[in-house]
XYZ file of C-alpha atoms in Angstrom:
659
model
C 1.682 -23.492 -39.887
C 1.196 -26.219 -42.676
C 3.478 -29.257 -42.948
C 5.938 -27.523 -45.258
C 7.540 -25.683 -42.333
C 8.187 -27.663 -39.017
C 11.402 -26.407 -38.423
C 13.573 -27.127 -35.260
C 11.464 -30.359 -34.803
C 12.131 -34.009 -35.116
C 10.270 -37.252 -34.128
C 9.656 -37.376 -30.450
C 7.885 -39.673 -28.124
C 4.573 -38.771 -29.589
C 5.269 -40.717 -32.529
C 3.996 -44.287 -32.681
C 7.418 -46.023 -32.756
C 7.683 -46.626 -29.228
C 6.535 -49.675 -27.377
C 3.039 -48.306 -26.354
C 0.442 -47.783 -29.182
C -1.066 -44.497 -29.724
C -4.003 -43.750 -27.485
C -7.083 -41.543 -28.508
C -7.304 -38.476 -26.235
C -11.041 -39.155 -25.225
C -10.098 -42.837 -23.997
C -7.192 -41.253 -21.959
C -9.618 -38.431 -20.639
C -12.386 -41.021 -19.676
C -9.756 -43.386 -17.605
C -8.537 -40.412 -15.701
C -12.073 -38.923 -15.050
C -13.113 -42.497 -13.523
C -10.245 -42.486 -10.935
C -10.915 -41.366 -7.243
C -9.128 -38.237 -5.856
C -6.900 -40.336 -4.127
C -5.679 -42.321 -7.129
C -5.349 -38.944 -9.146
C -2.685 -37.913 -6.820
C -0.673 -40.823 -7.541
C -1.014 -40.984 -11.286
C 2.074 -39.196 -12.422
C 4.132 -41.382 -10.164
C 2.484 -44.439 -11.767
C 3.103 -43.299 -15.413
C 6.904 -43.032 -14.730
C 8.323 -46.461 -16.014
C 5.295 -47.823 -17.893
C 6.871 -47.366 -21.336
C 9.989 -49.037 -20.258
C 8.185 -52.097 -18.864
C 5.928 -52.628 -21.774
C 6.137 -55.826 -23.827
C 4.747 -56.296 -27.252
C 3.079 -59.734 -28.169
C 2.982 -61.478 -31.674
C -0.672 -60.313 -32.050
C -0.006 -56.830 -31.802
C -1.253 -56.436 -28.198
C 1.067 -54.784 -25.665
C 1.026 -55.732 -21.764
C 2.436 -53.802 -18.838
C 2.748 -55.646 -15.440
C 2.146 -53.877 -12.125
C 3.382 -56.435 -9.514
C 1.996 -60.056 -9.189
C -1.738 -59.285 -9.328
C -2.290 -56.657 -12.088
C -1.658 -56.795 -15.746
C -2.556 -54.213 -18.391
C -3.303 -55.226 -21.813
C -3.714 -52.699 -24.730
C -5.181 -54.241 -28.039
C -5.016 -51.440 -30.583
C -7.433 -51.615 -33.591
C -6.390 -52.227 -37.109
C -4.889 -48.685 -37.619
C -2.492 -49.565 -34.399
C -4.469 -47.246 -32.057
C -6.593 -47.623 -28.993
C -9.636 -45.873 -29.927
C -12.122 -47.523 -27.516
C -12.154 -48.060 -23.751
C -12.557 -51.919 -24.032
C -9.363 -52.048 -26.032
C -7.568 -51.338 -22.702
C -7.981 -53.857 -19.845
C -6.663 -54.581 -16.491
C -6.897 -57.835 -14.222
C -6.978 -56.103 -11.019
C -10.128 -55.764 -8.908
C -10.711 -52.211 -9.490
C -10.545 -52.340 -13.195
C -11.525 -50.411 -15.236
C -11.468 -47.578 -12.553
C -8.056 -48.491 -11.558
C -4.776 -46.668 -11.434
C -2.843 -49.246 -13.441
C -5.119 -48.930 -16.506
C -4.863 -45.173 -16.360
C -1.069 -44.949 -15.955
C -0.634 -46.931 -19.044
C -2.883 -45.007 -21.129
C -1.311 -41.831 -19.765
C 2.203 -43.225 -20.652
C 1.151 -43.935 -24.202
C 1.564 -41.158 -27.126
C -1.628 -39.410 -28.154
C -3.075 -40.338 -31.301
C -4.088 -37.787 -33.829
C -8.005 -37.592 -34.044
C -9.544 -39.374 -36.916
C -10.656 -37.293 -39.943
C -13.661 -38.168 -42.165
C -12.825 -38.920 -45.965
C -12.949 -35.893 -48.293
C -14.349 -36.637 -51.992
C -12.028 -33.949 -53.282
C -8.899 -34.781 -51.545
C -5.927 -36.738 -52.724
C -4.940 -39.885 -50.977
C -2.429 -37.976 -48.887
C -4.800 -35.452 -47.636
C -5.575 -37.208 -44.268
C -1.888 -37.344 -43.510
C -1.406 -33.753 -44.431
C -4.353 -32.530 -42.286
C -3.053 -34.617 -39.062
C 0.403 -33.375 -39.701
C -0.759 -29.716 -40.178
C -2.470 -30.119 -36.722
C 0.467 -31.476 -35.100
C 2.855 -28.905 -36.341
C 0.794 -25.569 -36.575
C 1.784 -22.754 -34.335
C -0.762 -19.756 -35.263
C -0.297 -16.316 -34.101
C -2.947 -14.344 -32.175
C -4.233 -11.521 -34.062
C -3.602 -8.008 -32.798
C -3.658 -4.266 -33.922
C -0.267 -2.516 -33.660
C 0.642 1.057 -34.156
C 4.093 2.486 -34.078
C 4.632 5.875 -32.707
C 8.202 7.247 -32.815
C 9.428 3.687 -34.067
C 8.170 1.674 -31.340
C 5.640 -0.848 -30.834
C 2.716 -0.125 -28.876
C -0.710 -2.030 -28.524
C -4.122 -0.417 -28.831
C -6.163 -0.072 -25.704
C -8.411 -3.133 -24.613
C -5.721 -5.704 -25.717
C -6.718 -8.190 -23.331
C -10.394 -8.307 -23.788
C -10.694 -11.825 -24.702
C -12.515 -14.446 -22.747
C -15.958 -16.379 -22.099
C -17.661 -12.974 -21.141
C -15.904 -10.533 -23.370
C -16.897 -9.164 -26.785
C -14.145 -11.264 -28.048
C -11.828 -8.690 -29.714
C -8.163 -8.454 -29.340
C -6.228 -5.151 -29.556
C -8.432 -2.505 -31.619
C -10.539 -5.042 -33.143
C -8.267 -7.144 -35.347
C -9.337 -10.894 -35.007
C -9.369 -13.995 -36.960
C -10.575 -13.100 -40.519
C -10.572 -9.397 -39.973
C -8.478 -6.694 -41.552
C -7.126 -3.571 -39.943
C -7.838 -1.891 -43.126
C -11.519 -3.145 -43.802
C -14.640 -3.990 -42.093
C -14.476 -7.184 -39.997
C -16.686 -10.089 -41.544
C -19.671 -10.857 -39.468
C -19.258 -13.266 -36.801
C -21.008 -16.872 -37.152
C -23.767 -17.474 -34.668
C -22.675 -20.276 -32.480
C -25.103 -22.891 -31.198
C -25.452 -23.231 -27.756
C -23.344 -26.667 -27.703
C -20.400 -24.841 -29.126
C -20.433 -22.010 -26.707
C -20.571 -24.436 -23.841
C -17.781 -26.347 -25.463
C -15.708 -23.270 -26.099
C -16.354 -22.117 -22.403
C -15.242 -25.356 -21.012
C -12.103 -25.565 -23.145
C -11.259 -22.024 -21.820
C -11.793 -22.906 -18.322
C -9.598 -26.117 -18.817
C -6.815 -24.088 -20.772
C -6.976 -21.347 -18.001
C -6.448 -24.138 -15.213
C -3.577 -25.533 -17.149
C -1.808 -22.175 -17.625
C -2.276 -21.524 -13.882
C -0.825 -24.820 -12.974
C 2.316 -24.749 -15.673
C 4.486 -27.331 -16.568
C 5.513 -28.077 -12.937
C 1.950 -28.808 -11.856
C 0.561 -29.752 -15.275
C 0.517 -33.680 -14.674
C -1.730 -36.281 -16.130
C -4.881 -34.843 -14.381
C -4.428 -31.349 -15.659
C -3.862 -32.916 -19.366
C -6.839 -35.087 -19.001
C -9.077 -32.127 -18.303
C -7.656 -30.474 -21.409
C -8.196 -33.345 -23.197
C -11.819 -34.024 -22.214
C -12.458 -30.506 -23.142
C -10.925 -31.000 -26.507
C -13.114 -33.939 -27.268
C -16.074 -32.085 -26.245
C -15.069 -29.299 -28.797
C -14.492 -31.907 -31.393
C -18.081 -33.279 -30.993
C -19.427 -29.688 -31.229
C -17.688 -29.172 -34.688
C -14.667 -26.839 -33.306
C -11.702 -29.039 -34.637
C -9.375 -25.932 -34.651
C -9.920 -25.566 -30.841
C -9.378 -29.289 -30.526
C -6.224 -29.066 -32.439
C -4.896 -26.133 -30.419
C -5.788 -28.133 -27.218
C -3.928 -31.162 -28.277
C -0.814 -29.207 -29.371
C -0.621 -27.817 -25.418
C -0.966 -31.307 -24.236
C 1.816 -32.463 -26.391
C 3.891 -29.491 -25.209
C 3.094 -30.157 -21.540
C 4.099 -33.904 -21.960
C 7.355 -33.054 -23.860
C 8.228 -30.528 -21.167
C 7.774 -32.728 -18.121
C 9.452 -35.782 -20.037
C 12.304 -33.155 -20.880
C 12.105 -34.214 -24.313
C 14.763 -32.933 -26.809
C 11.715 -31.745 -28.881
C 10.726 -29.386 -26.211
C 10.664 -25.546 -26.687
C 9.369 -23.481 -24.073
C 8.857 -20.614 -26.637
C 6.675 -23.159 -28.704
C 4.590 -24.127 -25.638
C 4.138 -20.419 -24.877
C 2.941 -19.797 -28.356
C 0.567 -22.888 -27.985
C -1.002 -21.566 -24.986
C -1.567 -18.115 -26.404
C -3.211 -19.905 -29.499
C -5.344 -21.981 -27.344
C -6.530 -19.216 -25.180
C -7.199 -16.646 -28.205
C -9.234 -19.315 -30.097
C -11.232 -20.480 -27.007
C -11.818 -16.939 -25.888
C -13.178 -15.755 -29.101
C -15.475 -18.799 -29.631
C -16.667 -18.753 -26.140
C -17.438 -14.973 -26.490
C -19.914 -15.962 -29.447
C -18.101 -13.514 -31.903
C -15.591 -15.832 -33.547
C -15.763 -15.876 -37.395
C -16.013 -18.915 -39.719
C -12.448 -19.318 -39.954
C -12.265 -20.571 -36.276
C -15.518 -22.890 -36.658
C -14.442 -24.494 -39.784
C -12.876 -27.734 -40.615
C -9.102 -27.947 -40.440
C -9.140 -30.202 -43.506
C -8.176 -28.566 -46.858
C -11.164 -28.075 -48.972
C -10.205 -28.970 -52.692
C -12.025 -27.011 -55.354
C -11.939 -27.211 -59.001
C -9.051 -25.328 -60.601
C -9.613 -25.920 -64.223
C -6.417 -26.198 -66.613
C -3.137 -25.195 -64.994
C 0.601 -24.917 -66.006
C 2.966 -25.031 -63.171
C 6.800 -25.130 -63.057
C 8.902 -26.644 -60.039
C 10.915 -24.356 -57.954
C 12.193 -26.733 -55.354
C 11.312 -29.355 -52.921
C 11.542 -29.556 -49.437
C 11.780 -32.481 -46.866
C 8.804 -32.801 -44.319
C 9.686 -33.911 -40.792
C 6.866 -33.762 -38.216
C 7.137 -33.854 -34.384
C 4.313 -36.636 -34.586
C 6.310 -39.094 -36.768
C 5.212 -37.946 -40.198
C 7.676 -37.601 -43.011
C 7.603 -36.944 -46.607
C 8.376 -34.077 -49.127
C 6.675 -31.052 -50.318
C 7.495 -29.752 -54.108
C 6.970 -26.106 -54.594
C 5.600 -24.906 -57.954
C 4.825 -21.479 -59.649
C 2.388 -20.783 -62.249
C 2.862 -18.316 -65.068
C 0.535 -15.787 -63.444
C 3.014 -16.170 -60.098
C 0.394 -18.087 -58.357
C 2.068 -20.535 -55.940
C 1.046 -24.369 -55.588
C 2.449 -27.369 -53.971
C 2.309 -31.190 -54.247
C 2.921 -33.116 -51.122
C 3.545 -36.793 -50.258
C 3.471 -36.781 -46.461
C 2.921 -40.212 -44.626
C 3.817 -41.744 -41.166
C 7.284 -42.606 -41.185
C 9.582 -40.029 -39.732
C 13.100 -39.432 -41.012
C 13.244 -42.544 -43.392
C 10.141 -41.483 -45.035
C 11.356 -37.727 -45.497
C 14.557 -38.722 -47.105
C 13.120 -41.411 -49.517
C 10.070 -39.240 -50.625
C 12.494 -36.879 -52.411
C 12.748 -39.320 -55.081
C 9.209 -41.040 -54.919
C 6.750 -40.987 -57.796
C 4.327 -38.021 -57.930
C 0.878 -39.139 -57.393
C -0.767 -36.743 -59.615
C -2.930 -37.475 -62.624
C -0.659 -40.372 -63.860
C 2.219 -38.107 -64.332
C 5.257 -40.168 -65.046
C 7.428 -37.812 -62.866
C 9.085 -37.948 -59.398
C 9.436 -35.288 -56.919
C 13.208 -34.823 -58.198
C 12.105 -34.325 -61.688
C 9.075 -32.109 -60.846
C 11.067 -29.603 -58.834
C 13.144 -29.142 -62.017
C 10.319 -29.634 -64.550
C 6.741 -28.752 -64.862
C 3.069 -29.909 -65.402
C 0.278 -29.193 -67.686
C -2.760 -30.128 -65.547
C -6.424 -30.794 -66.795
C -9.278 -30.974 -64.209
C -6.996 -29.672 -61.400
C -8.241 -29.386 -57.845
C -6.660 -26.687 -55.683
C -7.059 -25.972 -52.083
C -7.046 -22.395 -50.459
C -3.376 -22.672 -49.674
C -2.397 -23.828 -53.118
C -1.969 -27.563 -52.554
C -2.965 -29.386 -55.541
C -5.164 -32.424 -55.442
C -5.110 -35.754 -57.241
C -8.518 -36.766 -57.546
C -9.865 -39.266 -60.061
C -10.694 -36.552 -62.919
C -7.154 -35.015 -62.526
C -4.756 -35.705 -65.881
C -1.198 -34.093 -65.941
C 1.372 -34.168 -68.896
C 4.997 -33.324 -67.982
C 6.526 -30.084 -69.269
C 9.941 -28.641 -69.574
C 11.041 -27.087 -66.615
C 12.277 -23.350 -66.391
C 15.367 -21.966 -64.967
C 15.186 -19.260 -62.165
C 16.435 -16.812 -64.755
C 12.955 -17.055 -66.595
C 9.690 -15.766 -65.814
C 7.743 -16.465 -63.708
C 10.636 -17.772 -61.309
C 12.809 -14.590 -62.121
C 10.049 -12.260 -60.317
C 10.689 -13.951 -57.066
C 14.282 -12.391 -56.869
C 13.205 -9.095 -58.301
C 11.754 -7.738 -54.752
C 13.781 -6.548 -51.938
C 13.639 -9.162 -49.333
C 12.434 -6.468 -46.636
C 9.387 -5.702 -48.644
C 8.357 -9.014 -48.975
C 8.851 -9.981 -45.346
C 6.835 -6.887 -44.211
C 4.035 -7.944 -46.455
C 3.939 -11.501 -44.924
C 3.997 -9.816 -41.333
C 1.218 -7.907 -42.391
C -0.713 -10.782 -43.663
C 0.224 -12.677 -40.549
C -1.764 -10.300 -38.499
C -5.010 -11.234 -39.945
C -4.438 -14.926 -40.854
C -6.359 -17.254 -38.639
C -5.079 -20.405 -40.083
C -1.315 -19.462 -38.962
C -0.251 -20.416 -42.610
C 3.376 -21.053 -43.383
C 5.248 -18.056 -44.562
C 5.502 -17.802 -48.368
C 8.693 -18.311 -50.260
C 10.908 -15.552 -51.186
C 14.066 -15.088 -53.144
C 16.991 -12.662 -52.950
C 20.623 -12.383 -54.117
C 23.250 -12.437 -51.397
C 26.870 -12.440 -50.822
C 28.463 -14.665 -48.355
C 30.072 -13.150 -45.274
C 30.871 -16.219 -43.189
C 29.688 -18.690 -40.528
C 28.243 -17.707 -37.137
C 28.006 -20.988 -35.194
C 25.864 -23.419 -37.399
C 24.365 -20.498 -39.159
C 25.532 -18.479 -42.329
C 25.746 -14.635 -42.291
C 24.982 -13.213 -45.845
C 24.285 -9.652 -47.082
C 21.659 -9.038 -49.581
C 22.976 -7.528 -53.003
C 21.298 -4.110 -52.495
C 22.246 -0.887 -51.162
C 22.306 -0.385 -47.215
C 21.224 -3.913 -46.835
C 21.634 -5.645 -43.267
C 23.282 -9.102 -42.444
C 20.882 -11.757 -42.811
C 21.151 -15.144 -41.003
C 20.427 -18.225 -42.959
C 19.540 -21.082 -40.673
C 18.777 -24.677 -41.584
C 15.413 -25.268 -42.504
C 15.596 -28.781 -41.043
C 18.601 -29.109 -38.538
C 18.233 -32.868 -38.379
C 21.965 -34.243 -38.842
C 20.648 -36.952 -41.311
C 19.195 -34.177 -43.672
C 22.195 -32.051 -45.595
C 20.860 -28.591 -44.852
C 23.404 -27.792 -42.273
C 26.177 -29.598 -44.293
C 25.412 -27.677 -47.384
C 25.357 -24.400 -45.387
C 28.738 -25.374 -43.836
C 30.366 -25.700 -47.432
C 28.813 -22.355 -48.501
C 30.261 -20.450 -45.377
C 33.641 -21.704 -46.434
C 33.436 -19.289 -49.335
C 33.233 -15.731 -48.395
C 32.448 -13.384 -51.071
C 30.550 -16.045 -52.995
C 27.619 -14.460 -54.763
C 24.343 -16.728 -55.009
C 20.709 -16.703 -55.350
C 18.741 -18.228 -52.478
C 15.069 -19.303 -52.467
C 13.672 -19.844 -48.884
C 10.922 -19.241 -46.101
C 11.637 -16.187 -43.803
C 11.581 -17.031 -40.172
C 8.864 -14.752 -38.870
C 9.802 -15.381 -35.133
C 13.566 -14.394 -35.316
C 15.379 -11.072 -36.615
C 16.523 -11.160 -40.103
C 16.501 -15.030 -40.235
C 15.815 -17.090 -43.522
C 15.278 -20.637 -43.899
C 16.856 -21.518 -47.208
C 15.445 -24.376 -49.176
C 17.464 -23.953 -52.503
C 20.431 -22.083 -53.820
C 21.622 -21.112 -57.349
C 24.316 -19.219 -59.163
C 23.619 -15.168 -59.934
C 23.615 -14.667 -63.800
C 26.630 -12.799 -65.109
C 28.508 -13.066 -61.543
C 32.092 -14.374 -61.648
C 32.355 -15.917 -58.116
C 29.121 -17.949 -58.035
C 28.095 -21.522 -57.868
C 28.851 -23.662 -60.817
C 26.030 -26.383 -60.841
C 25.487 -29.374 -63.161
C 23.514 -28.571 -66.120
C 20.997 -31.113 -65.111
C 20.219 -29.405 -61.985
C 18.707 -26.591 -64.194
C 20.691 -23.831 -61.972
C 19.695 -24.581 -58.620
C 20.391 -27.095 -55.587
C 17.949 -28.316 -53.337
C 19.464 -28.097 -49.884
C 17.348 -30.931 -48.310
C 18.098 -33.440 -50.887
C 21.235 -32.365 -53.234
C 24.686 -32.369 -51.515
C 27.096 -29.582 -52.529
C 30.661 -30.663 -53.583
C 33.787 -28.831 -53.998
C 33.522 -28.950 -57.971
C 30.232 -26.939 -57.351
C 32.098 -23.928 -56.211
C 34.425 -21.570 -58.183
C 38.295 -21.953 -57.756
C 40.410 -19.405 -55.606
C 38.653 -16.629 -53.501
C 36.531 -13.812 -54.456
C 38.015 -10.635 -56.204
C 36.814 -8.587 -53.488
C 36.381 -10.638 -50.420
C 33.579 -9.528 -48.056
C 34.961 -8.281 -44.880
C 33.932 -10.325 -41.896
C 32.165 -7.596 -40.382
C 30.761 -8.147 -36.923
C 27.059 -8.723 -36.746
C 25.030 -5.556 -35.495
C 22.711 -5.767 -32.650
C 19.664 -8.243 -32.789
C 16.472 -6.024 -32.590
C 14.753 -8.569 -31.204
C 17.006 -10.504 -28.736
C 18.490 -7.021 -27.327
C 15.228 -5.308 -26.836
C 14.017 -4.692 -23.210
C 11.070 -6.967 -24.249
C 12.973 -10.146 -23.010
C 11.666 -8.975 -19.654
C 8.222 -9.754 -20.732
C 9.118 -12.884 -22.573
C 10.759 -14.247 -19.635
C 7.836 -13.363 -17.246
C 5.389 -15.129 -19.748
C 7.757 -18.288 -20.080
C 8.248 -18.521 -16.208
C 4.567 -18.507 -15.922
C 4.322 -21.466 -18.470
C 7.004 -23.392 -16.803
C 6.309 -22.635 -13.221
C 2.540 -21.719 -13.276
C 0.913 -18.780 -11.686
C 2.886 -19.356 -8.552
C 6.314 -18.609 -10.378
C 4.792 -15.232 -11.878
C 3.759 -14.077 -8.403
C 6.985 -15.040 -7.007
C 8.823 -12.915 -9.759
C 6.369 -10.038 -8.768
C 7.444 -10.156 -5.287
C 11.176 -10.250 -6.181
C 11.244 -6.585 -7.292
C 8.482 -3.684 -7.395
C 6.895 -3.665 -10.826
C 7.724 0.000 -11.451
C 11.522 -0.688 -11.198
C 11.310 -4.081 -12.996
C 10.054 -2.671 -16.013
C 11.545 0.911 -16.149
C 13.746 -0.087 -19.044
C 10.588 -0.967 -21.149
C 9.226 2.473 -20.273
C 12.427 4.228 -21.258
C 12.406 2.251 -24.568
C 8.994 3.474 -25.234
C 7.344 0.208 -24.505
C 4.725 1.634 -22.114
C 1.987 -0.867 -22.746
C 4.414 -3.853 -22.573
C 5.455 -2.493 -19.073
C 1.892 -1.832 -17.979
C 0.495 -5.280 -19.127
C 3.468 -6.980 -17.536
C 2.717 -5.240 -14.229
C -0.864 -6.221 -14.476
C -0.025 -9.673 -15.145
C 2.186 -9.988 -11.942
C -0.415 -8.119 -9.775
C -2.963 -10.559 -10.985
C -0.763 -13.534 -10.379
C -0.325 -12.640 -6.640
C -3.942 -11.581 -5.968
C -4.843 -13.336 -2.760
C -8.458 -12.785 -2.266
C -10.054 -14.106 1.190
C -13.475 -15.621 2.046
C -15.777 -13.932 4.520
C -13.973 -15.631 7.539
C -10.607 -14.149 6.233
C -8.980 -17.625 4.967
C -7.091 -17.415 2.024
C -8.813 -19.077 -1.024
C -7.390 -20.080 -4.478
C -8.399 -17.332 -6.994
C -10.203 -18.162 -10.110
C -7.701 -18.689 -13.122
C -9.817 -16.585 -15.417
C -8.613 -13.146 -14.603
C -4.911 -14.388 -14.542
C -5.402 -16.153 -18.051
C -6.961 -12.867 -19.292
C -4.005 -11.051 -18.191
C -1.596 -13.491 -19.415
C -3.054 -13.448 -22.901
C -3.138 -9.759 -23.117
C 0.510 -9.433 -22.374
C 1.292 -12.484 -24.596
C -0.690 -11.107 -27.479
C 1.157 -7.743 -27.133
C 4.471 -9.182 -27.100
C 3.708 -11.137 -30.291
C 2.714 -8.115 -32.054
C 5.667 -5.921 -30.834
C 8.239 -8.749 -31.808
C 6.730 -8.994 -35.131
C 7.379 -5.166 -35.623
C 11.016 -5.534 -34.664
C 11.205 -8.539 -36.912
C 10.241 -6.625 -39.752
C 12.377 -3.673 -38.798
C 15.536 -6.112 -38.686
C 15.193 -6.783 -42.342
C 15.335 -3.016 -43.345
């Protein structure tokens, strides 16, 4: 995903706001690699408490003392990051191959990799690329057929790995289309193939270890493989590995930002990318750069739709203003930099750095621009190169084209199209904005239940795009929930991982409706939920003429399906490693455990889950009859097959929940 949507996250320990400076991944990996086997066993225990004992000096250096004879000093460079081994020193006799130095480096947050400058990018592009790499969560591609209304996978779903043909499902992979020929795979160099194979092996080892045993040594192996992938020119693989390491760290530290489901998705993405690359059949999308490539866009006219706060788990903050061209093309202007929550709140009224336009983001969200010499990235991001010139234009209300077209399409159709695109999108791009007219039903915890204004429409759940209490999303939804029967227009982003859930970014009145919002004229008929605060005067007096009945929610097609058994098995493997999956297999016979899946028609899901459990419990013996640890390769393949099928089946259920 791109920086625009980092939902359910807030700055965590990985940001650079703590006492220890960020450390480049390769520096940490080298320090751990230089330890003896005996010292590696003590590393996790030594890391605990390092951050609490850190002291920052006036010159910017940070020291951590271990007893009387060992003092570790970190001297970050001008950017505030430790990027070289000589910037971390210890006074003990074993330095630099000592436990103290490796422990302090292991306790420090991971730095984002440096990105080379790009001539066509604007000044914020580096921050955007780093924030993208930190928060993206791409889905593995898979072909899905739906017999009798139930999701099934095609044969051969698990055929991904260093020795496979690199295909998932019936051939849908990065850059492919289920309705068209698959693009020719790029011929990878020997160095790239070796780097991808090493990354697959490290990822398989980390998956087999799980959070329980995925300590600093396991993480360092992943970091070393990620750095090798970076040197080989595989930045997407590197970014996927860093997301897994950050997820393991957050889980072991019991951070509030940890989500087991997110870490499970990160493992699926890493194994999928590494497997395709190691097989030698990956397309250009997986071997290209993670940076945006800005290309000439000529002359453009764009109109503001809304603005959205950006809050990254790695400490980035800012704003993205969403724009629309007369032909319906979607664009955006971003201002994302390190700074976290304070930066996200203040950037909403910051000046727009685009061609000298005298507008701030608040004005652009309700105004427009005529741009000469525009530069545009593949995802619609507008660059601010030296040759770009911009002139402010009058904004348009949502009732005029092209904005009105956003609300003319049923939400179910728009979501189905986005889910289809997600199957073949190797970049894991953020879901596109969609608009719909809804009637408020009432509150459901922190969420808002609404029903789309069309025949036989299901209940939809509006969930705060950014739940941080210092941002007004949640407070605004609470105010709207207090007015059942209210009719309003909602512009937001569908949550493709949850049933019938929309993350609203802005709301506005419905033309001609009596019981609808009454917004100030200068707001141009919409309120940005991340920046504008709805007041009592913005709502109509009294109650709705025909209040919406507080109907009970229907079944959640995703949460109530028997697929939760597969999800729990996969997540238990991520949390407890291979051993946890094997123990689950011994607790009940696979046929009995997955019988509800077969009864519901999820035959392939049951078979893949049973195969995973059997592989996890495989106990090969050497010629002398002694037990030996099995290779994690087969287990990783089985886990990836089950995880990929589950993701595909859940996407089908999500699409059905909107109908």
